[in-house]
Short mmCIF file of C-alpha atoms in Angstrom, two decimals:
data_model
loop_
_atom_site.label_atom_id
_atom_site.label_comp_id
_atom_site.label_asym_id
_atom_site.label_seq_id
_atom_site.Cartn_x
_atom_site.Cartn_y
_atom_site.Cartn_z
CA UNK A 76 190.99 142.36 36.72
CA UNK A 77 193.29 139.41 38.10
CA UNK A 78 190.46 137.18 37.58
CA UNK A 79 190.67 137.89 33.39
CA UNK A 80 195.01 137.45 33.60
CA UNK A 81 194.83 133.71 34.07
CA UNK A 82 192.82 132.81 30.80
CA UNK A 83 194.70 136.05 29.04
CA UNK A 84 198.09 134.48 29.61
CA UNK A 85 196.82 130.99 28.81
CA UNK A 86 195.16 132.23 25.37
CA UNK A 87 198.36 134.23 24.73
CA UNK A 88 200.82 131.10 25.51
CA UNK A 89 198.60 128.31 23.32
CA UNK A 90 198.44 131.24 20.31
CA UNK A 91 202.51 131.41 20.76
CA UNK A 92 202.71 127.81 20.69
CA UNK A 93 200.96 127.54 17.81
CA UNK A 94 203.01 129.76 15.63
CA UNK A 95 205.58 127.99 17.00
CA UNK A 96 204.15 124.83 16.02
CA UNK A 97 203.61 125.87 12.91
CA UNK A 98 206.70 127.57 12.16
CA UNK A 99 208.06 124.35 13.30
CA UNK A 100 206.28 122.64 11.30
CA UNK A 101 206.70 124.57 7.79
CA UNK A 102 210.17 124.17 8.28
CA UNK A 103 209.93 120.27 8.39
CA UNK A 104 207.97 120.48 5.70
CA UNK A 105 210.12 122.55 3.58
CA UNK A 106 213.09 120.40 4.62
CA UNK A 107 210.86 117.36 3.70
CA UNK A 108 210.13 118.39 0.19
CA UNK A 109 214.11 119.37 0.07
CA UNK A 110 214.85 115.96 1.16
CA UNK A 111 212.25 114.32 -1.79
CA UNK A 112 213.58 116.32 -4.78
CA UNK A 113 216.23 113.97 -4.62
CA UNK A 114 213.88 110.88 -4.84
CA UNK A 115 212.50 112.75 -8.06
CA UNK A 116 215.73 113.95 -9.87
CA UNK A 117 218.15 111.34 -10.89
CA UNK A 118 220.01 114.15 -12.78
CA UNK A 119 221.33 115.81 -9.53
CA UNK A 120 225.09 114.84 -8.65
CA UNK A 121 225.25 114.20 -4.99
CA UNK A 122 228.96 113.83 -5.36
CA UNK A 123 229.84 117.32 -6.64
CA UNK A 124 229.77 120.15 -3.83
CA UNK A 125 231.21 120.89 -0.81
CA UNK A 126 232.53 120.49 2.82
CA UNK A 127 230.70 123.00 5.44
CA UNK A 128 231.14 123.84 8.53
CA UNK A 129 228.11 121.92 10.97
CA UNK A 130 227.63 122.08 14.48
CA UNK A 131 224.91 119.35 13.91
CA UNK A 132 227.70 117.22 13.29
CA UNK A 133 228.99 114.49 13.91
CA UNK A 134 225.97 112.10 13.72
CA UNK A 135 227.24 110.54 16.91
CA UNK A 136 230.13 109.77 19.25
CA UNK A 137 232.36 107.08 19.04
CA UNK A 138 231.42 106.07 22.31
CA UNK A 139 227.91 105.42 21.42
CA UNK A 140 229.51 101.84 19.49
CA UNK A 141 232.17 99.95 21.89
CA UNK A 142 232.34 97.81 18.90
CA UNK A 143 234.52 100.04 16.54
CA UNK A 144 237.44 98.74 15.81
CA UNK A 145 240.58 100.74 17.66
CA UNK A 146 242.30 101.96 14.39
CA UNK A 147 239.08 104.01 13.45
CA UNK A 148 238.73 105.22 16.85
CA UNK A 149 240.77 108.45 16.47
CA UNK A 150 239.04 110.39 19.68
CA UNK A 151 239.49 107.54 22.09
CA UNK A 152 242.98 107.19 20.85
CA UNK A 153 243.90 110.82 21.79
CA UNK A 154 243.06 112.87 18.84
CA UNK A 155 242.95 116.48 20.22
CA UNK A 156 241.25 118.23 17.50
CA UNK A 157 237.64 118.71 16.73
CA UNK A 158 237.14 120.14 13.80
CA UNK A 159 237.10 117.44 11.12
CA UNK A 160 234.12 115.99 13.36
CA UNK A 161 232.01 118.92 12.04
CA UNK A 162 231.69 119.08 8.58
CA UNK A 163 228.45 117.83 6.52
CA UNK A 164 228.40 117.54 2.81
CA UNK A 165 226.51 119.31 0.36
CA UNK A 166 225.79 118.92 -3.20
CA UNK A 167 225.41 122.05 -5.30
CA UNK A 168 222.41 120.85 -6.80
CA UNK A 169 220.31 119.63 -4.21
CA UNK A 170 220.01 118.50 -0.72
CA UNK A 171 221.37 115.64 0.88
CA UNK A 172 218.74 113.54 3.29
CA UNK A 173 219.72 113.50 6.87
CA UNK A 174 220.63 109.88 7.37
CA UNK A 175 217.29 108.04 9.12
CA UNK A 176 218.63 104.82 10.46
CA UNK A 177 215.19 103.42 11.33
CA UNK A 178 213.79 104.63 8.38
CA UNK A 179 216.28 102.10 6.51
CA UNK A 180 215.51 99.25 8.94
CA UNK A 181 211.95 99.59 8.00
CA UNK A 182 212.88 99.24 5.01
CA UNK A 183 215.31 96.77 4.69
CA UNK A 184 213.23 94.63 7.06
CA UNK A 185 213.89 91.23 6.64
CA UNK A 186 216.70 91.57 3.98
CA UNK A 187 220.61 91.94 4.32
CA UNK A 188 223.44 94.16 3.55
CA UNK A 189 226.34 93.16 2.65
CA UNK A 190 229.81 95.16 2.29
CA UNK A 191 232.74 93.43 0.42
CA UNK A 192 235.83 94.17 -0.26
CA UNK A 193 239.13 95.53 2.33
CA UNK A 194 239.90 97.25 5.32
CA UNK A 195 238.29 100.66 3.46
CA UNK A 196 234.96 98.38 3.26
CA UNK A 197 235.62 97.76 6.99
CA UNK A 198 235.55 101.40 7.62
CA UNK A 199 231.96 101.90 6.20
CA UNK A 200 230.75 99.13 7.37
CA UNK A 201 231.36 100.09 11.01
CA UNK A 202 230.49 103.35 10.00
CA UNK A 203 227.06 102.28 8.72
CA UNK A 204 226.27 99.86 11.61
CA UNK A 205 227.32 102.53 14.32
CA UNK A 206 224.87 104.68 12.81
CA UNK A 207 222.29 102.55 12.22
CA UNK A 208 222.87 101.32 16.22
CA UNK A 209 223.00 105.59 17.10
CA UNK A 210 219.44 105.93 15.51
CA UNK A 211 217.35 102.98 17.25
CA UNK A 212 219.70 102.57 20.53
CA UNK A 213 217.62 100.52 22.56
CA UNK A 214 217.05 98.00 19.73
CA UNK A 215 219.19 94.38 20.49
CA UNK A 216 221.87 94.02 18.28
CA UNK A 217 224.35 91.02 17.64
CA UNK A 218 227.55 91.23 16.21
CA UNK A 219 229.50 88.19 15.45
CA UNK A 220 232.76 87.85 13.60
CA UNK A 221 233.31 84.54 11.99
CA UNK A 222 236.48 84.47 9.97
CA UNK A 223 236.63 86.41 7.02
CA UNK A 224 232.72 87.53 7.33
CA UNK A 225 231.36 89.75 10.13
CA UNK A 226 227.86 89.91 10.88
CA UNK A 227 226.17 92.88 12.68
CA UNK A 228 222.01 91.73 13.30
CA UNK A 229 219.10 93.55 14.54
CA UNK A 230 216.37 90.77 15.73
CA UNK A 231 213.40 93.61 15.71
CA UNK A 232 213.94 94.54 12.20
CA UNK A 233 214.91 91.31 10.75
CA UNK A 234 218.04 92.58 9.18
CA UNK A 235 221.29 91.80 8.69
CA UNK A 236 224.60 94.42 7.81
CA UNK A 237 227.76 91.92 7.09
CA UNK A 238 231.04 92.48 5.82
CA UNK A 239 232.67 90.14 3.94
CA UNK A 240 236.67 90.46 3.26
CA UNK A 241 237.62 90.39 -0.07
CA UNK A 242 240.00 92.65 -1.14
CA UNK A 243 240.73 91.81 -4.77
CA UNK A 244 236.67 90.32 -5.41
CA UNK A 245 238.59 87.81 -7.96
CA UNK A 246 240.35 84.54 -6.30
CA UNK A 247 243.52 84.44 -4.41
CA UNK A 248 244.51 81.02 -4.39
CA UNK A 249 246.79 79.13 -2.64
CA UNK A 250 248.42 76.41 -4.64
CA UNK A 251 250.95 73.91 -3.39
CA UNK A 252 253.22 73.49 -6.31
CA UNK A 253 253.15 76.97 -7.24
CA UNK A 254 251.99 79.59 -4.38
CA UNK A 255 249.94 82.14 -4.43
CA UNK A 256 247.62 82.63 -7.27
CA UNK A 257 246.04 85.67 -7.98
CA UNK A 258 242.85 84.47 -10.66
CA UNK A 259 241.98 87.63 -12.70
CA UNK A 260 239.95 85.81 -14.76
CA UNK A 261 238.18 83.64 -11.61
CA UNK A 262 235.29 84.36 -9.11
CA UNK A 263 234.12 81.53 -6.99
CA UNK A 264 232.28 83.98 -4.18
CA UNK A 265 229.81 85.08 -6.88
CA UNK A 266 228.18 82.05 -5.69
CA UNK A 267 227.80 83.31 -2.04
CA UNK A 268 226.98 87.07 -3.01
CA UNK A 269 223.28 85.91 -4.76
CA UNK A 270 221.71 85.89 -1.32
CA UNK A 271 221.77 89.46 -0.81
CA UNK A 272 219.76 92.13 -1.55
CA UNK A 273 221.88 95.37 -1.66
CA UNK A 274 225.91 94.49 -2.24
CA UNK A 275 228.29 97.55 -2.01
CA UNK A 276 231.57 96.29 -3.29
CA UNK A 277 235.36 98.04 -3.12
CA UNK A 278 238.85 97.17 -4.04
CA UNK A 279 241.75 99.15 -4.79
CA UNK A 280 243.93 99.39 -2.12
CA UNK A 281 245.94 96.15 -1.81
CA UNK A 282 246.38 96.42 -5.81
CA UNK A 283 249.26 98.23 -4.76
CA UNK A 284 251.24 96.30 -2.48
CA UNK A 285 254.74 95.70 -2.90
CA UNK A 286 257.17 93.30 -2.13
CA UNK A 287 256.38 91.39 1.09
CA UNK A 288 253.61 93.09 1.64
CA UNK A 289 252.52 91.75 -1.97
CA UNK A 290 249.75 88.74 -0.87
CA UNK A 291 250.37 87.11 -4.46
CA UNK A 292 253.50 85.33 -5.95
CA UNK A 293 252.02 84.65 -9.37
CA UNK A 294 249.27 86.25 -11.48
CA UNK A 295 247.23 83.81 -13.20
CA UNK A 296 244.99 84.90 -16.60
CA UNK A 297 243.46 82.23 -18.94
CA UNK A 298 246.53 79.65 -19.77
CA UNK A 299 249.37 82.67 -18.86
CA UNK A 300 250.69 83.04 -16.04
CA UNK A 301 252.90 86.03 -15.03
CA UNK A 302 254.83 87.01 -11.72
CA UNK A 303 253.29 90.52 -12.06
CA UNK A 304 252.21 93.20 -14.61
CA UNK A 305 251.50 96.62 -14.41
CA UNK A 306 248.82 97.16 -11.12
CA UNK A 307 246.41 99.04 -13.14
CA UNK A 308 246.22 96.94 -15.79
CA UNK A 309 245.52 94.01 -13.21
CA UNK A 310 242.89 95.80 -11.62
CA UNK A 311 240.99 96.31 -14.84
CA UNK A 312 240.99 92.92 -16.05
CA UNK A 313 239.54 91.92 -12.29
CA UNK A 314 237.42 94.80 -12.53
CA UNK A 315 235.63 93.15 -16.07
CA UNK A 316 235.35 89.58 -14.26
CA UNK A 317 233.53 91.22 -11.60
CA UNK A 318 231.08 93.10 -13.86
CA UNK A 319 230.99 89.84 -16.03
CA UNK A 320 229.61 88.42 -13.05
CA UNK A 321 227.53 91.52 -12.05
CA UNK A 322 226.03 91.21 -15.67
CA UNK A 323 225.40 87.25 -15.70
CA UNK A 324 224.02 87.31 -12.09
CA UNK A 325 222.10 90.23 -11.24
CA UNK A 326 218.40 90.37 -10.75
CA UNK A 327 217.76 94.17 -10.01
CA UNK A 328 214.33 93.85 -8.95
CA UNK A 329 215.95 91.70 -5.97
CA UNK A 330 219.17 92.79 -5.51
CA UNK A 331 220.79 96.56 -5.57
CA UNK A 332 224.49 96.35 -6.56
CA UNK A 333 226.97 99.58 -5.75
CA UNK A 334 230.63 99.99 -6.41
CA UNK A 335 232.57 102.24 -3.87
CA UNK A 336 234.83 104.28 -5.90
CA UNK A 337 238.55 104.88 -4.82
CA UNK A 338 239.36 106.07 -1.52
CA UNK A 339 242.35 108.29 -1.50
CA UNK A 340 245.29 108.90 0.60
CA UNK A 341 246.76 111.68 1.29
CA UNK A 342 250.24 111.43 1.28
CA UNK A 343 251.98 114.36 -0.51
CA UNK A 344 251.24 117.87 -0.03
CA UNK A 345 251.53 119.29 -3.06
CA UNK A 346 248.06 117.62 -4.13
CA UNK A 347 246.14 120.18 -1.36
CA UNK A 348 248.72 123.08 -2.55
CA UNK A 349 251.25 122.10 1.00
CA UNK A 350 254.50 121.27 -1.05
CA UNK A 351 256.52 120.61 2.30
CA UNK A 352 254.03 118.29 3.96
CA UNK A 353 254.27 114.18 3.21
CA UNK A 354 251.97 113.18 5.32
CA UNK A 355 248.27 113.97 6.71
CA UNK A 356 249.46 114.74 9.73
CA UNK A 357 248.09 117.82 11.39
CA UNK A 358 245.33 118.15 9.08
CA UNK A 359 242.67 119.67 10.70
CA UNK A 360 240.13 121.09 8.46
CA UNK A 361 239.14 120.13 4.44
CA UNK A 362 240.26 121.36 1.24
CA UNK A 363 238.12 124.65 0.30
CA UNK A 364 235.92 124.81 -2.49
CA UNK A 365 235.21 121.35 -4.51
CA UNK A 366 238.40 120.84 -6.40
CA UNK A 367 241.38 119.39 -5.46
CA UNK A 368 244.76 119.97 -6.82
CA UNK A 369 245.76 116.42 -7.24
CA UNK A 370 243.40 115.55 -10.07
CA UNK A 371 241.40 112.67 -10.27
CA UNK A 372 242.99 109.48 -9.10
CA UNK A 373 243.82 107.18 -12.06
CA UNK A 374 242.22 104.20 -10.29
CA UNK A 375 238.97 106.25 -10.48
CA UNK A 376 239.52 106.27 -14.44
CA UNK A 377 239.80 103.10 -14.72
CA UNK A 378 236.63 102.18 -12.42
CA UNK A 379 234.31 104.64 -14.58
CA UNK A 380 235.56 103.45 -17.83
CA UNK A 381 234.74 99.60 -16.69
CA UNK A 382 231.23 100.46 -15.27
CA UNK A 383 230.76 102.60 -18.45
CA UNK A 384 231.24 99.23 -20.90
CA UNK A 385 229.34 96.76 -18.90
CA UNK A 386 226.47 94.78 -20.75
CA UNK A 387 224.14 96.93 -18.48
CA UNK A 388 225.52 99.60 -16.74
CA UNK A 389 222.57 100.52 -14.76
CA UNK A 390 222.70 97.66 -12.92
CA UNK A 391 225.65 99.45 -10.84
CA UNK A 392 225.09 102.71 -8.80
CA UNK A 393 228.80 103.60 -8.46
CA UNK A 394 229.12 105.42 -5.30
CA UNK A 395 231.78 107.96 -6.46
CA UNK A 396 232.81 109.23 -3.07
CA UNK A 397 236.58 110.20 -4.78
CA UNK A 398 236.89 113.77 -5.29
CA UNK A 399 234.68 114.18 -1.76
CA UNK A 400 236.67 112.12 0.31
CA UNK A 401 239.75 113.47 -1.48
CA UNK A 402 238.95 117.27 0.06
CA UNK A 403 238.96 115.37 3.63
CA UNK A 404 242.85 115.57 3.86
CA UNK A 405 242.15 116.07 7.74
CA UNK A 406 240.12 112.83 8.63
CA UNK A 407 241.98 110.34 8.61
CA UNK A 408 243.72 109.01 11.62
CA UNK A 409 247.35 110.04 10.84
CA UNK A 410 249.16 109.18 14.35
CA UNK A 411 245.36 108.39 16.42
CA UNK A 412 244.85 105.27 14.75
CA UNK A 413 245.70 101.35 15.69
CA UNK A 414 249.99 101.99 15.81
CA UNK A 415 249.70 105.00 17.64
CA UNK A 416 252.80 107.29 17.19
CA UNK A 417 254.89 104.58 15.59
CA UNK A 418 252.64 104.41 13.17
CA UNK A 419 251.18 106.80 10.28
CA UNK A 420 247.53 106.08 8.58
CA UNK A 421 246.70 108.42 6.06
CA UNK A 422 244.57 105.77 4.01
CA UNK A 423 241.93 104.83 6.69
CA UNK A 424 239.22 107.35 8.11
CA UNK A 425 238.19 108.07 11.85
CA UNK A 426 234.71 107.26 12.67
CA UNK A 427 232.89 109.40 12.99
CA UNK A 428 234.11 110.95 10.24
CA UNK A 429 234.09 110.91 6.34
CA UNK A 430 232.52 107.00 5.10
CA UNK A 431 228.93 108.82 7.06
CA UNK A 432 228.66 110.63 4.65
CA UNK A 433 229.18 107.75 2.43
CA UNK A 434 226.36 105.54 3.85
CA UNK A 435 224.62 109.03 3.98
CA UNK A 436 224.93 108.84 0.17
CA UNK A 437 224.24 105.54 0.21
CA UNK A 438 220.82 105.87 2.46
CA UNK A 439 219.69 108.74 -0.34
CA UNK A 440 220.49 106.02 -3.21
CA UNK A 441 218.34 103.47 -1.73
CA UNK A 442 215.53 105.65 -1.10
CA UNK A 443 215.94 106.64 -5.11
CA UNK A 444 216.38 103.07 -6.34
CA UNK A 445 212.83 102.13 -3.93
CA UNK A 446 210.78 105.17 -4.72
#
């Protein structure tokens, strides 16, 4: 009888194995086909649902890129909590690809990215070429910083992810007589963004600054010129120069053009139902459900109403990671960013953290736009 156990066993193992396998591989499958409804729906909102719980998550480790930038850092710089590290996002209507990194550098091979915009752009950027660096890890990369524009390469694939800082998109110009000009009606980069083939632009945040902080001493439209106005006002008329541009510019069979939507701070309590709290520290976990208490930001308003009235507004995919990123009061860095415990960033996010699931959103867009 010993004789027959051998080839018993072995005939036993290869049948479990192959249930396995193909239990295995059903799942895939189904997850596949979950994945492509999203390719086939346009209708489905990937920015309304909600924060869950993931022990998948986080895509990687900050450790994986030496080359993020200290104030994103939030783990290396002593962050003790690990929660906000383990949330994934999912829309109600559908489901969200897994990010593929080399599936986008096949892609994208021989083409560029490139981010503009502020120090929010900065933090997707990084974001996006962390990830992209996690997925093919033995890949070269380069990353060079010249200036204003960063440039993050990867020689196999041919492709370039750059960054380019521009935090108003309309020109800031520095004239003797006068100072600081702020152009609302002005774009001189337009000329250097027609090279590239997917452009994910973003400005709000410096619209706001006040005093010496303020990088303008005049505001310059047309023939007037004005030492200020009202910020949202501002940002609206730079806003239509921009899409002006978009509009006049714009070949969408060669380039894909997104706007990243407003990325919130969290700064007062009452907006996530904590009346006493004025700050984000100690935030550990998200806002429940998919509303937040604050309403939508006014900025926001203002960017759907301009994208709305373009010439052609499907020549923008706004990425409207607002209401989203506003449930994350608990990622940013708070005291665990670049000033440490003299300072307080409730504006920025840690990485990894909440702009993944931005490029996330953005890898699922770009799969859409080239199905």
């Amino acid at each position: 009888m010993a004789e027959f156990a051998k080839p018993v066993i072995f005939v036993s193992l290869l049948f479990s194995f192959s249930c396995l396998t193909t239990v295995h591989g059903d799942q895939r499958k189904k997850e596949v086909e979950s994945e492509q409804k999203i390719n086939n729906n346009n209708k489905c909102d990937l920015f309304d649902g909600i924060w869950v719980y993931d022990e998948s998550y986080p895509l990687y480790e900050s450790s994986d890129c030496d080359f993020i930038e200290k104030q994103f850092d939030c783990s290396k710089n002593g962050r003790p909590d690990k929660f906000y590290l383990k949330y994934s996002w999912h829309p109600s209507a559908c489901k969200l690809p897994r990010f593929n990194g080399e599936d986008l550098l096949k892609r994208m091979r021989g083409k560029s990215i490139m981010f503009v915009g502020d120090s929010l752009s900065l933090n997707q950027w990084q974001s996006l070429t962390c990830m992209l660096h996690k997925s093919v890890p033995h890949s070269q990369y380069t990353n060079l910083r010249n200036g204003l524009l960063s440039t993050f390469t990867f020689p196999e694939y041919d492709v370039k992810v750059m960054m380019s800082r521009n935090v108003f998109l309309v020109d800031l110009v520095d004239e003797k007589s006068v100072g600081r000009v702020l152009k609302l009606d002005s774009i001189e980069a337009g000329q250097f963004w027609k090279q590239f083939n997917v452009l994910i632009f973003d400005s709000w945040h410096w619209w706001l600054h006040t005093g010496r902080k303020q990088p303008w001493d005049y505001i310059q439209e047309g023939n007037q010129t004005v030492r200020d106005m009202d910020r949202l006002v501002a940002y609206e008329k730079a806003l239509r120069t921009w899409t002006k541009w978009v509009d006049n510019n714009v070949d969408p069979s060669k380039t894909k053009v997104f706007f990243q939507a407003v990325s919130p701070d969290h700064l007062n309590g009452k907006d996530w139902g904590e009346k006493g709290s004025n700050t984000c520290e100690g935030q550990e976990r998200p806002v429940k459900g998919k509303s937040y208490g604050g309403g939508p930001h006014p900025a926001e308003l203002v960017v759907e109403k301009v994208l709305r009235e373009m010439s052609n507004p499907k020549l923008v995919y706004l990425l409207n990671i607002t209401t989203l990123s506003q449930l994350r009061k608990d990622g940013h860095p708070s005291v665990y960013g670049y000033g440490g415990h003299r300072g307080m960033d409730c504006t920025h996010w840690c990485l990894p953290g909440v702009p993944d699931t931005w490029n996330q959103i953005l890898y699922a867009a770009l799969i859409n736009q080239n199905e």
